[in-house]
């Protein structure tokens, strides 16, 4: 149905422009006098939502938008909504904030015509929270303008905020509301998701807004799930509501559409997803798309029905990876990650220019400021290892005197840590292999300080002594990773360089798909004492063999791009530093304007998409359900046209039944949940974890559908120092645990509140070292009984 808002002018003249803006953004742009126009007396939740809409149009005029008025629905309806709080795609509340923009020349919007009854078929299915935003409406000569609006299927009170101004600068505004409702209607209150095997009681709200009692036939059914007790007759008193319950059984993963109808007066369709249960398994292959690639992937024979999916990620060369890293780097925690983000911000303008891209000055300024603050905090009294990480990053900002002084101080601290034999750092228990890698890191850091006269003298002296140490210990370098580290960072030359390059080439391995990688031998560690990943070792091999005509650089590049993940890069900050440097060294050719990417299984197209060279900030991600993928199948990936600098990662994933006997490789996790819980009453979860000393960990606790986390209990863990930070998402809460000492286990308790009755699967929990997803330890899911 369509609504027309005809707006009268207030102190406006011919050609008056209208625009709209919300909440705090409005106040920021228009000053304190805009408080009344923005509805300063409205409750804080309203203002919080409105913050998302602030904008300025191309003429610099403030934008106007509408926000919903407080709902005027029955308390009973409101209470039911609170029980299933947070439901998406099926829990839209009548008092939920939603906005409709009716822009006019500053006057109040005239009341809309009464809402017509929604037809039973097709059912209501469009439920946006904001359905119109008009940043600029110009009135006619009489100061009038009309805006056609299609009102969503959401039944609520909509708030309309209209602001106007004349060309001379005069301003005015008004707030109005209108109701989207029906005489009688039905509304299922659904969770945002369920897990396969869940059996839940779902409330069905039936509302009567008329002045007479109503008796209607209520029917609830579903596609993708089973509904029990879905047909009955209900009687609703005048101006009242009733709540009926049906049982929903989610047998298998996939989308579910629940349809509820009330006689011939109303019909509504809500959707949610059913997640698979079981242990996730995944097989990943990668490469470059210089030519069509054919791969064989083996799917698990015992895959849970409906859980088989394939995901293809396409990485658009060095420029795309650089832009993806600029967007993601600041969100990763840790000193090494902060140093990497600061270094990236300093070098980005030159790198982008070299690759044919343009820098966003404001974004880089924000990244530099935030990473710089973290670096200054970590650089107050650092040890040599921390100084090694931070010095080069700080010196990448020569225009910032504070960071420059920090970099020079830290570079001098690292140079002072060199031993008489030319090595750097070291302590009791260190192996020679670790000492040589640490010395190479120190050499790179000291060379970064050559911008000053003192820095050049330090670098010359340090480099000479370090080169002597590398040549002296060269016969004792027995692994490819250490040889690559000395070549990439240590500044070796001459016959020593030739010897180390040969050692790296001989250590390379080749996968069945033709990609090359550098394996990591047992006992080999980085300067921080942690074993490097294969991705990091491969990136070092690329840097070490640059310019070597005998090196399979293209095959190494295939592995390098296949190992990249937009959310974490190549791993932690150390790995990302060498990974990005290697990608920039290998892939600098610009891409065609558009590239079509096609994925096939056994000769049949599974999915396809287009990579636009103008939108390289995003990695192209294609995902599809692939039932019947058990066993060996032939997969083909091709780019049209073929592009050498285009990398891809193909992952075939599924869930399989849990099996006892998983080993944690030094990680242990135990979770104690409630034997029984009640809707609306908090229960306590206890988690215990153990790991080798010095590891920063991510503990992800799986939660059943409808379970909400008591954030106050998590804030208490942060205040106590037990947890660095936490993140709450649908079906899980993730805790970041700071490094602990030897034999120092982690124990914490926090509260959660169930909001959905039934038998619910909690989902698996996991413990993972930060930056090392390959070292994950899982705890199988438990079943909750909620009354």
XYZ file of C-alpha atoms in Angstrom:
787
model
C 0.000 0.000 0.000
C 1.133 3.572 -0.612
C 1.044 6.573 1.699
C 1.429 10.171 0.590
C 2.714 12.812 2.973
C 1.826 16.350 1.944
C 3.902 18.776 3.897
C 3.174 22.464 4.445
C 5.971 25.003 4.523
C 7.136 26.800 7.638
C 8.982 30.032 7.059
C 10.150 28.676 3.723
C 10.269 30.243 0.308
C 10.101 28.975 -3.243
C 12.792 26.415 -4.013
C 13.348 25.525 -0.376
C 15.550 22.411 0.029
C 14.705 19.700 2.557
C 17.057 17.175 4.028
C 17.019 14.882 7.037
C 19.313 13.802 9.870
C 19.037 11.958 13.154
C 19.965 12.166 16.829
C 23.528 13.035 17.791
C 24.639 13.629 14.194
C 21.877 16.209 13.817
C 22.982 18.027 16.955
C 26.587 17.946 15.837
C 25.757 19.539 12.468
C 23.029 21.998 13.453
C 23.942 22.938 17.018
C 21.983 22.980 20.260
C 19.012 24.681 18.641
C 18.361 21.452 16.786
C 17.582 19.564 20.016
C 13.918 20.383 19.800
C 13.805 19.477 16.128
C 15.480 16.122 16.785
C 13.149 15.323 19.656
C 15.486 15.770 22.620
C 12.787 14.552 24.958
C 12.696 11.151 23.269
C 14.186 8.244 25.213
C 17.876 7.367 24.724
C 17.220 4.151 22.717
C 15.644 6.283 19.998
C 18.654 8.589 19.814
C 21.026 5.649 19.721
C 19.476 4.240 16.575
C 19.290 7.623 14.911
C 23.065 8.044 15.118
C 23.476 5.719 12.165
C 21.726 8.027 9.744
C 23.670 11.291 10.032
C 24.938 12.474 6.650
C 25.511 15.574 4.602
C 24.333 15.958 1.031
C 26.400 17.201 -1.841
C 25.482 20.821 -1.135
C 26.612 20.583 2.489
C 23.065 20.721 3.822
C 22.270 18.640 6.884
C 20.292 15.479 6.245
C 16.829 14.863 7.796
C 15.349 11.495 8.705
C 12.412 10.102 10.585
C 12.436 7.919 13.675
C 9.614 5.888 15.199
C 7.631 7.159 18.113
C 7.403 5.111 21.310
C 5.067 2.188 20.675
C 1.588 2.126 22.159
C 0.942 -1.581 22.168
C -0.334 -3.735 25.017
C 1.987 -4.460 27.937
C 1.404 -8.146 27.429
C 2.768 -7.914 23.895
C 5.746 -5.953 25.160
C 6.503 -8.548 27.829
C 6.429 -11.404 25.348
C 8.838 -9.519 23.078
C 11.287 -9.020 25.925
C 11.381 -12.747 26.596
C 12.728 -13.430 23.114
C 14.811 -10.261 22.992
C 17.234 -9.868 20.160
C 15.447 -12.112 17.684
C 16.282 -11.192 14.110
C 14.114 -12.028 11.187
C 11.384 -13.127 13.545
C 11.496 -11.062 16.688
C 10.644 -7.588 15.460
C 9.074 -5.748 18.378
C 6.197 -3.335 18.147
C 8.185 -0.942 20.291
C 11.321 -1.597 18.254
C 12.857 1.574 16.917
C 12.284 1.905 13.174
C 12.330 4.961 10.978
C 10.384 6.272 8.028
C 11.521 9.456 6.375
C 8.895 11.862 5.199
C 10.811 14.880 4.004
C 9.060 18.176 3.476
C 9.865 21.836 3.734
C 10.180 21.887 7.492
C 6.509 21.488 8.255
C 4.827 18.671 10.129
C 3.764 15.759 7.981
C 0.045 15.549 7.496
C -1.609 12.425 8.904
C -1.598 9.458 6.585
C -4.744 7.672 5.559
C -5.838 4.818 7.839
C -3.991 1.577 7.230
C -5.823 -0.885 5.021
C -6.139 -4.516 5.965
C -3.284 -6.632 4.694
C -4.424 -9.463 2.457
C -4.013 -12.977 3.755
C -2.219 -14.012 0.580
C 0.521 -13.144 0.013
C 1.495 -12.829 3.670
C 3.380 -10.018 5.318
C 7.084 -10.608 4.783
C 8.862 -7.206 4.509
C 10.119 -6.036 7.915
C 12.825 -3.384 7.591
C 13.616 -1.167 10.569
C 14.154 1.852 8.300
C 12.282 1.969 5.030
C 12.927 5.402 3.548
C 15.563 8.107 3.741
C 15.173 11.233 1.605
C 18.225 13.444 2.015
C 16.938 16.188 -0.310
C 13.399 17.189 -1.259
C 12.706 20.485 -3.033
C 9.291 22.103 -2.596
C 7.192 23.745 -5.275
C 6.522 27.470 -5.561
C 3.938 27.337 -2.747
C 6.291 25.584 -0.354
C 4.676 22.148 -0.688
C 6.165 18.739 -1.489
C 4.851 15.173 -1.381
C 6.848 11.982 -0.903
C 5.340 8.616 -1.958
C 6.023 5.935 0.659
C 5.455 2.201 0.600
C 4.850 1.227 4.228
C 6.503 -2.046 5.357
C 4.654 -5.024 6.779
C 5.948 -4.300 10.260
C 3.057 -3.378 12.581
C 4.288 -0.544 14.741
C 4.126 3.225 15.243
C 6.430 5.077 12.864
C 8.080 8.351 13.798
C 8.616 10.958 11.065
C 11.183 13.712 11.526
C 11.147 16.473 8.915
C 13.620 19.341 8.828
C 13.743 22.147 6.301
C 15.763 25.201 5.504
C 15.576 28.028 3.035
C 18.323 29.293 0.799
C 18.724 32.214 3.185
C 19.482 29.820 6.055
C 16.171 29.864 7.951
C 15.409 26.505 9.590
C 12.338 24.738 10.896
C 11.230 21.213 11.633
C 8.514 18.995 13.038
C 7.950 15.456 14.316
C 4.897 13.396 13.462
C 3.823 9.770 13.829
C 1.552 7.316 12.118
C 0.530 3.756 12.921
C 0.991 0.738 10.712
C -1.570 -1.716 12.062
C -4.437 -4.071 11.251
C -7.777 -4.706 13.011
C -6.558 -8.186 14.019
C -3.179 -9.693 13.330
C -0.833 -12.529 14.248
C 2.877 -12.366 14.980
C 5.176 -15.366 15.697
C 8.101 -14.492 17.982
C 11.055 -16.441 16.606
C 14.711 -16.720 17.628
C 17.441 -15.606 15.205
C 18.552 -19.221 14.744
C 18.149 -22.786 15.964
C 20.516 -25.737 15.831
C 19.706 -29.065 14.242
C 17.988 -31.194 16.854
C 16.464 -28.288 18.795
C 12.877 -28.610 20.004
C 11.431 -25.285 21.185
C 8.155 -23.712 22.286
C 7.487 -20.661 20.127
C 5.076 -17.931 21.290
C 2.487 -16.763 18.764
C 1.043 -13.338 19.533
C -2.557 -12.658 18.416
C -3.720 -9.047 18.756
C -7.185 -7.524 18.413
C -7.300 -3.730 18.030
C -11.082 -3.557 17.506
C -13.801 -2.830 20.024
C -15.362 -6.306 19.857
C -14.236 -9.811 20.773
C -12.892 -11.821 17.814
C -12.749 -15.577 17.227
C -10.529 -16.766 14.412
C -8.796 -19.912 13.149
C -5.058 -19.809 13.882
C -2.748 -21.887 11.704
C 1.038 -22.139 11.977
C 3.167 -24.222 9.631
C 6.775 -24.190 8.452
C 9.039 -25.103 5.563
C 12.323 -26.650 6.704
C 11.043 -27.597 10.171
C 8.103 -29.405 11.808
C 5.355 -27.594 13.732
C 3.287 -29.448 16.334
C -0.051 -28.089 17.536
C -0.183 -25.508 14.776
C -3.969 -25.505 14.148
C -6.505 -24.215 16.649
C -9.240 -21.636 17.196
C -8.471 -18.582 19.314
C -10.718 -15.957 20.877
C -9.218 -12.545 21.534
C -11.022 -9.984 23.714
C -11.742 -6.483 22.487
C -8.615 -4.296 22.459
C -6.673 -7.231 23.842
C -4.198 -9.943 22.934
C -3.472 -13.599 23.663
C -0.323 -15.677 23.450
C -0.475 -19.193 22.036
C 2.428 -21.641 21.909
C 3.447 -24.156 19.260
C 6.305 -26.647 19.257
C 8.922 -26.335 16.494
C 11.302 -29.212 15.746
C 14.412 -28.365 13.723
C 15.619 -31.686 12.342
C 18.254 -30.589 9.819
C 20.331 -27.528 8.881
C 19.059 -24.961 6.413
C 16.602 -22.076 6.077
C 13.212 -22.248 7.796
C 10.155 -20.176 6.876
C 7.366 -20.058 9.468
C 3.946 -18.937 8.233
C 1.210 -17.933 10.680
C -2.298 -17.048 9.488
C -5.333 -15.776 11.368
C -8.428 -16.708 9.404
C -8.571 -14.485 6.349
C -7.528 -11.313 8.181
C -3.761 -11.654 8.433
C -0.902 -13.854 7.328
C 2.780 -13.370 8.138
C 5.981 -15.181 7.103
C 9.121 -15.082 9.226
C 12.419 -16.795 8.489
C 15.459 -18.012 10.400
C 18.366 -20.415 9.895
C 18.964 -23.828 11.446
C 22.671 -24.328 12.084
C 24.362 -27.716 11.829
C 25.727 -29.530 14.870
C 28.788 -31.736 14.955
C 32.510 -31.253 14.474
C 33.485 -28.938 11.604
C 35.881 -30.390 9.028
C 37.344 -28.552 6.088
C 39.617 -29.236 3.156
C 41.225 -26.197 1.537
C 43.130 -25.742 -1.705
C 44.423 -22.604 -3.334
C 46.388 -21.147 -6.152
C 46.473 -18.425 -8.755
C 44.121 -18.006 -11.695
C 46.739 -17.518 -14.392
C 44.975 -20.471 -16.058
C 41.934 -22.651 -15.266
C 42.667 -24.787 -12.203
C 41.395 -28.329 -11.651
C 41.479 -29.782 -8.129
C 40.327 -32.918 -6.377
C 38.661 -32.468 -2.990
C 37.472 -35.294 -0.758
C 34.298 -34.663 1.219
C 33.643 -36.543 4.481
C 31.581 -39.707 4.145
C 29.661 -39.082 7.396
C 28.706 -35.445 6.767
C 25.630 -34.244 8.623
C 22.822 -33.830 6.113
C 22.554 -30.244 4.907
C 25.960 -29.178 6.297
C 28.084 -29.506 3.138
C 29.081 -26.101 1.784
C 31.802 -24.753 -0.450
C 33.391 -21.315 -0.224
C 35.560 -19.703 -2.873
C 37.600 -16.609 -1.973
C 39.312 -14.656 -4.741
C 42.056 -12.198 -3.836
C 42.619 -9.391 -6.342
C 46.401 -9.137 -6.401
C 48.637 -6.998 -4.227
C 46.432 -3.905 -4.345
C 43.367 -5.811 -3.173
C 45.277 -7.493 -0.345
C 46.766 -4.169 0.724
C 43.361 -2.512 0.877
C 41.856 -5.462 2.723
C 44.680 -5.272 5.286
C 44.237 -1.526 5.744
C 40.590 -2.158 6.596
C 41.194 -5.088 8.953
C 44.581 -4.460 10.620
C 43.444 -2.193 13.458
C 40.861 -4.694 14.680
C 43.465 -7.319 15.558
C 44.821 -7.253 19.106
C 48.391 -7.610 20.408
C 51.655 -5.657 20.346
C 52.845 -7.322 17.133
C 49.477 -6.584 15.489
C 49.575 -2.936 16.610
C 53.126 -2.552 15.294
C 52.039 -4.048 11.974
C 49.058 -1.673 11.744
C 51.276 1.330 12.479
C 53.844 0.261 9.898
C 51.089 -0.346 7.349
C 49.626 3.115 7.919
C 53.030 4.732 7.415
C 53.897 2.924 4.203
C 50.406 2.790 2.668
C 50.501 6.076 0.677
C 53.668 5.094 -1.186
C 52.558 1.494 -1.665
C 49.139 2.498 -2.989
C 50.691 4.955 -5.409
C 53.085 2.294 -6.672
C 50.210 -0.138 -7.241
C 48.027 2.426 -9.000
C 45.668 3.037 -6.098
C 44.788 6.144 -4.122
C 44.975 6.662 -0.388
C 42.121 7.776 1.852
C 43.822 10.440 4.004
C 41.168 10.424 6.733
C 41.188 6.634 7.058
C 44.985 6.537 7.197
C 45.044 9.342 9.740
C 42.610 7.416 11.934
C 44.638 4.216 11.588
C 47.888 6.042 12.377
C 46.417 7.805 15.399
C 44.940 4.683 16.957
C 47.917 2.428 16.251
C 50.289 5.220 17.329
C 48.572 5.573 20.700
C 48.904 1.844 21.287
C 52.543 1.881 20.226
C 53.362 4.774 22.563
C 51.738 2.914 25.432
C 53.643 -0.288 24.693
C 56.900 1.618 24.085
C 57.178 3.333 27.470
C 59.545 0.755 28.981
C 59.721 -2.151 26.540
C 62.019 -5.132 26.520
C 64.254 -5.665 23.490
C 61.750 -7.996 21.806
C 58.989 -5.381 21.997
C 61.372 -2.616 20.882
C 62.244 -4.722 17.842
C 58.573 -4.863 16.875
C 57.784 -1.187 17.435
C 60.882 0.689 16.211
C 60.479 0.108 12.483
C 56.747 0.894 12.667
C 57.325 4.182 14.484
C 60.079 5.221 12.072
C 57.683 4.749 9.137
C 56.087 8.092 10.148
C 58.837 10.686 9.562
C 56.280 13.502 9.621
C 55.278 12.692 13.194
C 57.975 13.936 15.589
C 56.599 11.967 18.541
C 56.694 8.654 16.689
C 60.074 9.515 15.140
C 61.611 10.080 18.576
C 60.043 6.841 19.797
C 61.486 4.933 16.829
C 64.972 6.366 17.304
C 64.944 5.532 21.017
C 63.789 1.983 20.403
C 66.252 1.464 17.529
C 69.061 2.589 19.805
C 67.825 0.195 22.519
C 67.901 -2.709 20.065
C 71.401 -1.793 18.832
C 72.632 -1.694 22.421
C 71.402 -5.255 22.952
C 73.939 -6.647 20.464
C 76.429 -9.004 22.082
C 80.178 -8.908 21.470
C 79.888 -11.931 19.137
C 77.458 -9.993 16.905
C 74.242 -11.776 17.980
C 71.288 -9.930 19.538
C 68.992 -10.757 22.438
C 69.270 -14.307 23.793
C 68.738 -15.806 27.224
C 69.160 -19.046 29.125
C 67.520 -21.905 27.304
C 67.610 -20.290 23.861
C 68.700 -22.445 20.954
C 71.198 -21.154 18.419
C 68.458 -21.316 15.785
C 66.241 -18.923 17.764
C 69.184 -16.637 18.501
C 70.053 -16.296 14.816
C 66.449 -15.500 13.860
C 66.263 -12.893 16.651
C 69.534 -11.352 15.443
C 68.115 -11.059 11.937
C 65.038 -9.276 13.347
C 67.298 -6.881 15.264
C 69.337 -6.167 12.130
C 66.177 -5.240 10.210
C 65.081 -2.935 13.021
C 68.415 -1.136 13.314
C 68.596 -0.657 9.516
C 65.202 1.069 9.666
C 66.793 3.909 11.675
C 69.168 5.163 8.964
C 67.202 8.394 8.591
C 69.485 10.174 11.052
C 73.287 10.411 11.246
C 73.344 8.490 14.529
C 71.082 5.873 13.003
C 73.390 5.375 10.036
C 76.381 4.877 12.322
C 74.462 2.387 14.457
C 73.251 0.447 11.420
C 76.738 0.247 9.915
C 78.342 -1.046 13.105
C 75.501 -3.423 13.930
C 75.355 -4.818 10.401
C 79.071 -5.551 10.265
C 79.082 -7.458 13.551
C 75.841 -9.325 12.685
C 77.213 -10.380 9.264
C 80.263 -11.793 10.998
C 78.039 -13.799 13.337
C 75.954 -15.170 10.428
C 79.065 -16.265 8.508
C 80.558 -17.835 11.633
C 77.445 -19.870 12.416
C 76.500 -20.566 8.778
C 77.482 -24.286 8.932
C 75.066 -24.737 11.850
C 72.009 -23.394 9.979
C 70.206 -26.637 9.182
C 66.614 -25.649 8.348
C 64.987 -23.685 5.551
C 63.065 -21.299 7.806
C 66.157 -19.960 9.564
C 68.026 -19.651 6.266
C 65.077 -17.678 4.812
C 64.926 -15.406 7.868
C 68.637 -14.560 7.590
C 68.259 -13.789 3.888
C 65.077 -11.723 4.287
C 66.128 -9.683 7.332
C 69.785 -10.208 8.120
C 71.543 -8.450 5.274
C 73.809 -11.354 4.289
C 75.640 -11.137 0.973
C 78.207 -12.832 -1.223
C 78.877 -16.546 -0.857
C 76.883 -16.710 2.377
C 73.814 -15.511 0.506
C 74.304 -18.093 -2.249
C 74.672 -20.876 0.303
C 71.535 -19.883 2.186
C 69.480 -19.493 -1.013
C 70.431 -23.009 -2.075
C 69.416 -24.284 1.331
C 66.006 -22.579 1.076
C 65.380 -23.914 -2.448
C 66.235 -27.448 -1.375
C 63.884 -27.198 1.608
C 60.849 -26.249 -0.516
C 58.067 -28.789 -0.989
C 55.437 -29.073 -3.728
C 51.758 -29.904 -3.222
C 49.698 -32.015 -5.646
C 48.181 -28.847 -7.133
C 51.644 -27.551 -8.065
C 51.920 -24.889 -5.355
C 55.205 -24.658 -3.448
C 55.704 -23.999 0.246
C 58.415 -23.937 2.881
C 57.778 -26.473 5.665
C 58.770 -25.810 9.251
C 60.939 -28.440 10.896
C 60.162 -29.706 14.384
C 61.672 -27.536 17.117
C 62.124 -24.478 14.875
C 60.817 -21.259 16.445
C 60.605 -17.543 15.741
C 62.356 -14.877 17.795
C 59.419 -14.877 20.238
C 59.791 -18.612 20.884
C 56.628 -19.675 19.047
C 56.739 -22.015 16.052
C 56.076 -20.160 12.792
C 53.222 -21.196 10.541
C 53.854 -22.628 7.093
C 52.272 -19.472 5.623
C 54.820 -17.254 7.419
C 57.711 -19.513 6.403
C 56.536 -19.464 2.778
C 56.352 -15.665 2.794
C 59.903 -15.485 4.153
C 60.986 -17.833 1.369
C 59.522 -15.420 -1.218
C 61.496 -12.519 0.282
C 64.627 -14.609 0.635
C 64.578 -15.817 -2.980
C 63.586 -12.534 -4.638
C 65.687 -12.160 -7.773
C 66.770 -15.802 -7.715
C 66.197 -17.158 -11.237
C 66.195 -20.749 -9.975
C 63.443 -20.142 -7.411
C 59.825 -21.225 -8.102
C 58.449 -17.838 -7.092
C 55.157 -18.237 -8.985
C 54.432 -21.519 -7.193
C 55.324 -19.951 -3.851
C 52.946 -17.095 -4.691
C 50.173 -19.618 -5.242
C 50.560 -20.864 -1.657
C 50.962 -17.339 -0.332
C 47.627 -16.123 -1.699
C 45.852 -19.378 -0.838
C 46.873 -18.992 2.819
C 45.518 -15.436 3.091
C 42.303 -14.841 5.060
C 40.712 -11.350 5.099
C 39.746 -11.588 8.776
C 43.226 -12.522 10.054
C 45.600 -12.042 7.132
C 48.333 -14.689 7.283
C 48.207 -15.053 11.074
C 49.525 -12.718 13.769
C 51.327 -9.410 13.319
C 54.734 -10.978 12.602
C 53.289 -13.277 9.950
C 51.261 -10.472 8.357
C 54.325 -8.236 8.083
C 56.288 -10.709 5.977
C 53.158 -11.969 4.187
C 52.213 -8.540 2.876
C 55.799 -7.747 1.913
C 55.938 -10.983 -0.068
C 52.601 -10.330 -1.795
C 53.707 -6.829 -2.792
C 56.953 -8.227 -4.170
C 55.202 -10.844 -6.304
C 51.936 -9.332 -7.547
C 52.108 -5.757 -8.754
C 50.458 -5.978 -12.170
C 47.085 -4.152 -12.420
C 43.909 -6.193 -12.951
C 41.462 -5.971 -15.878
C 38.390 -3.829 -15.200
C 36.208 -6.915 -14.588
C 36.961 -10.589 -14.124
C 34.320 -13.341 -14.174
C 35.045 -16.208 -11.769
C 33.344 -19.599 -12.167
C 33.377 -22.628 -9.839
C 32.354 -26.075 -11.121
C 31.978 -29.511 -9.562
C 32.252 -32.494 -11.864
C 31.661 -30.236 -14.873
C 28.542 -28.485 -13.510
C 28.534 -24.822 -12.413
C 28.111 -24.456 -8.647
C 28.445 -20.675 -8.348
C 29.967 -17.697 -10.158
C 30.624 -14.010 -9.604
C 32.378 -10.924 -10.962
C 35.401 -9.197 -9.489
C 35.364 -5.469 -10.188
C 38.785 -3.844 -10.306
C 37.247 -0.584 -9.071
C 36.121 -2.225 -5.826
C 39.278 -4.008 -4.746
C 38.749 -3.283 -1.050
C 36.566 -6.399 -0.874
C 37.734 -9.908 -1.574
C 35.250 -11.733 -3.806
C 33.507 -14.420 -1.720
C 31.266 -17.034 -3.327
C 29.475 -19.618 -1.189
C 26.981 -22.368 -1.974
C 25.416 -25.498 -0.534
C 26.864 -28.617 -2.179
C 24.958 -31.719 -1.062
C 26.365 -34.981 -2.336
C 30.025 -33.928 -1.982
C 31.117 -37.018 -0.034
C 34.096 -38.802 -1.532
C 36.402 -37.539 -4.262
C 35.068 -34.963 -6.716
C 36.745 -32.842 -9.376
C 36.452 -29.086 -8.862
C 37.400 -26.475 -11.453
C 38.066 -22.757 -10.871
C 38.599 -20.393 -13.762
C 38.869 -16.663 -14.338
C 37.714 -15.006 -17.544
C 40.139 -13.566 -18.554
C 42.913 -15.474 -16.782
C 44.936 -13.237 -14.415
C 48.354 -14.254 -12.982
C 48.031 -11.965 -9.954
C 44.635 -13.316 -8.947
C 44.766 -15.759 -6.068
C 42.009 -18.036 -4.814
C 41.231 -20.248 -1.857
C 38.660 -23.024 -2.221
C 37.309 -24.588 0.976
C 34.947 -27.555 1.161
C 33.429 -27.740 4.623
C 30.961 -29.942 6.440
C 30.022 -31.131 9.924
C 30.547 -34.710 11.061
C 29.457 -36.477 14.270
C 31.663 -35.899 17.283
C 34.145 -38.596 18.231
C 35.851 -38.998 21.597
C 39.605 -38.737 22.007
C 40.558 -35.303 20.650
C 43.981 -34.166 21.861
C 44.673 -30.540 22.617
C 48.407 -30.327 21.747
C 49.037 -28.562 25.053
C 45.614 -26.893 25.203
C 42.862 -27.934 27.607
C 39.325 -26.592 28.012
C 36.492 -27.630 30.309
C 33.007 -26.126 30.409
C 30.391 -26.639 33.113
C 26.850 -25.572 32.280
C 23.475 -25.895 33.991
C 21.722 -29.270 34.224
C 18.410 -27.449 33.931
C 17.416 -23.820 33.405
C 14.290 -21.695 33.470
C 13.230 -19.002 31.047
C 14.096 -15.545 32.352
C 16.278 -16.727 35.262
C 20.084 -16.296 35.111
C 22.345 -19.345 35.292
C 26.107 -19.514 35.777
C 28.647 -20.991 33.362
C 32.130 -22.033 34.504
C 35.017 -22.297 32.039
C 38.504 -23.605 32.785
C 41.454 -23.456 30.390
C 45.120 -24.397 30.401
C 47.874 -23.775 27.862
C 51.653 -23.367 27.587
C 52.978 -20.235 29.262
C 52.968 -16.938 27.399
C 50.091 -17.698 25.027
C 47.305 -15.206 24.364
C 44.154 -17.243 23.831
C 40.659 -16.920 22.402
C 38.028 -18.933 24.291
C 34.798 -19.278 22.342
C 31.859 -20.575 24.369
C 28.939 -21.930 22.358
C 25.450 -21.006 23.593
C 21.995 -22.339 22.742
C 19.506 -20.329 20.737
C 17.738 -17.656 22.763
C 20.409 -17.492 25.492
C 21.524 -13.956 26.271
C 24.791 -13.076 27.997
C 24.832 -10.957 31.144
C 27.355 -8.356 30.030
C 27.854 -7.063 33.576
C 29.414 -10.387 34.570
C 31.755 -10.184 31.563
C 32.673 -6.584 32.401
C 33.619 -7.805 35.871
C 36.047 -10.333 34.334
C 37.645 -7.540 32.297
C 37.964 -5.327 35.381
C 39.588 -8.181 37.298
C 42.148 -8.652 34.533
C 41.089 -12.219 33.806
C 39.854 -11.273 30.349
C 41.319 -8.677 27.981
C 38.134 -8.224 25.965
C 34.996 -10.075 24.939
C 32.665 -10.270 21.966
C 29.042 -11.404 22.060
C 27.417 -12.848 18.945
C 24.428 -15.014 18.120
C 25.029 -18.418 19.673
C 28.417 -17.710 21.263
C 30.573 -15.451 23.389
C 34.324 -15.099 22.761
C 36.777 -14.185 25.524
C 40.347 -13.019 24.870
C 42.602 -14.330 27.631
C 45.903 -12.574 28.402
C 49.137 -14.611 28.489
C 49.693 -16.465 31.749
C 52.691 -17.953 33.481
C 53.708 -21.584 33.704
C 51.233 -23.860 35.547
C 48.750 -20.977 35.807
C 45.305 -22.215 34.701
C 42.400 -19.952 33.797
C 39.046 -20.159 35.576
C 36.120 -17.790 35.122
C 32.396 -17.659 35.756
C 29.779 -15.562 34.019
C 25.998 -15.495 33.814
C 23.594 -16.080 30.954
C 19.786 -15.844 30.726
C 17.716 -18.324 28.678
C 14.766 -16.752 26.862
C 13.471 -19.767 24.936
C 11.955 -22.934 26.410
C 12.748 -26.364 24.997
C 15.565 -28.814 24.405
C 18.462 -26.850 22.908
C 21.940 -27.646 21.603
C 24.657 -25.386 23.017
C 27.143 -25.630 20.160
C 30.809 -26.565 20.512
C 33.301 -24.510 22.521
C 36.924 -23.969 21.504
C 40.279 -22.714 22.738
C 42.671 -21.186 20.188
C 45.996 -19.309 20.496
C 45.640 -15.852 18.955
C 46.925 -15.956 15.378
C 47.184 -19.762 15.318
C 43.855 -21.199 14.152
C 45.602 -24.469 13.349
C 46.086 -25.152 17.083
C 42.405 -25.185 18.043
C 41.006 -27.483 20.761
C 37.267 -28.259 20.752
C 34.832 -29.264 23.475
C 31.775 -31.097 22.071
C 28.406 -29.354 22.490
C 26.049 -30.058 25.372
C 22.252 -30.141 25.493
C 20.279 -27.717 27.655
C 16.835 -28.368 29.037
C 15.084 -25.012 29.519
C 11.653 -24.840 31.171
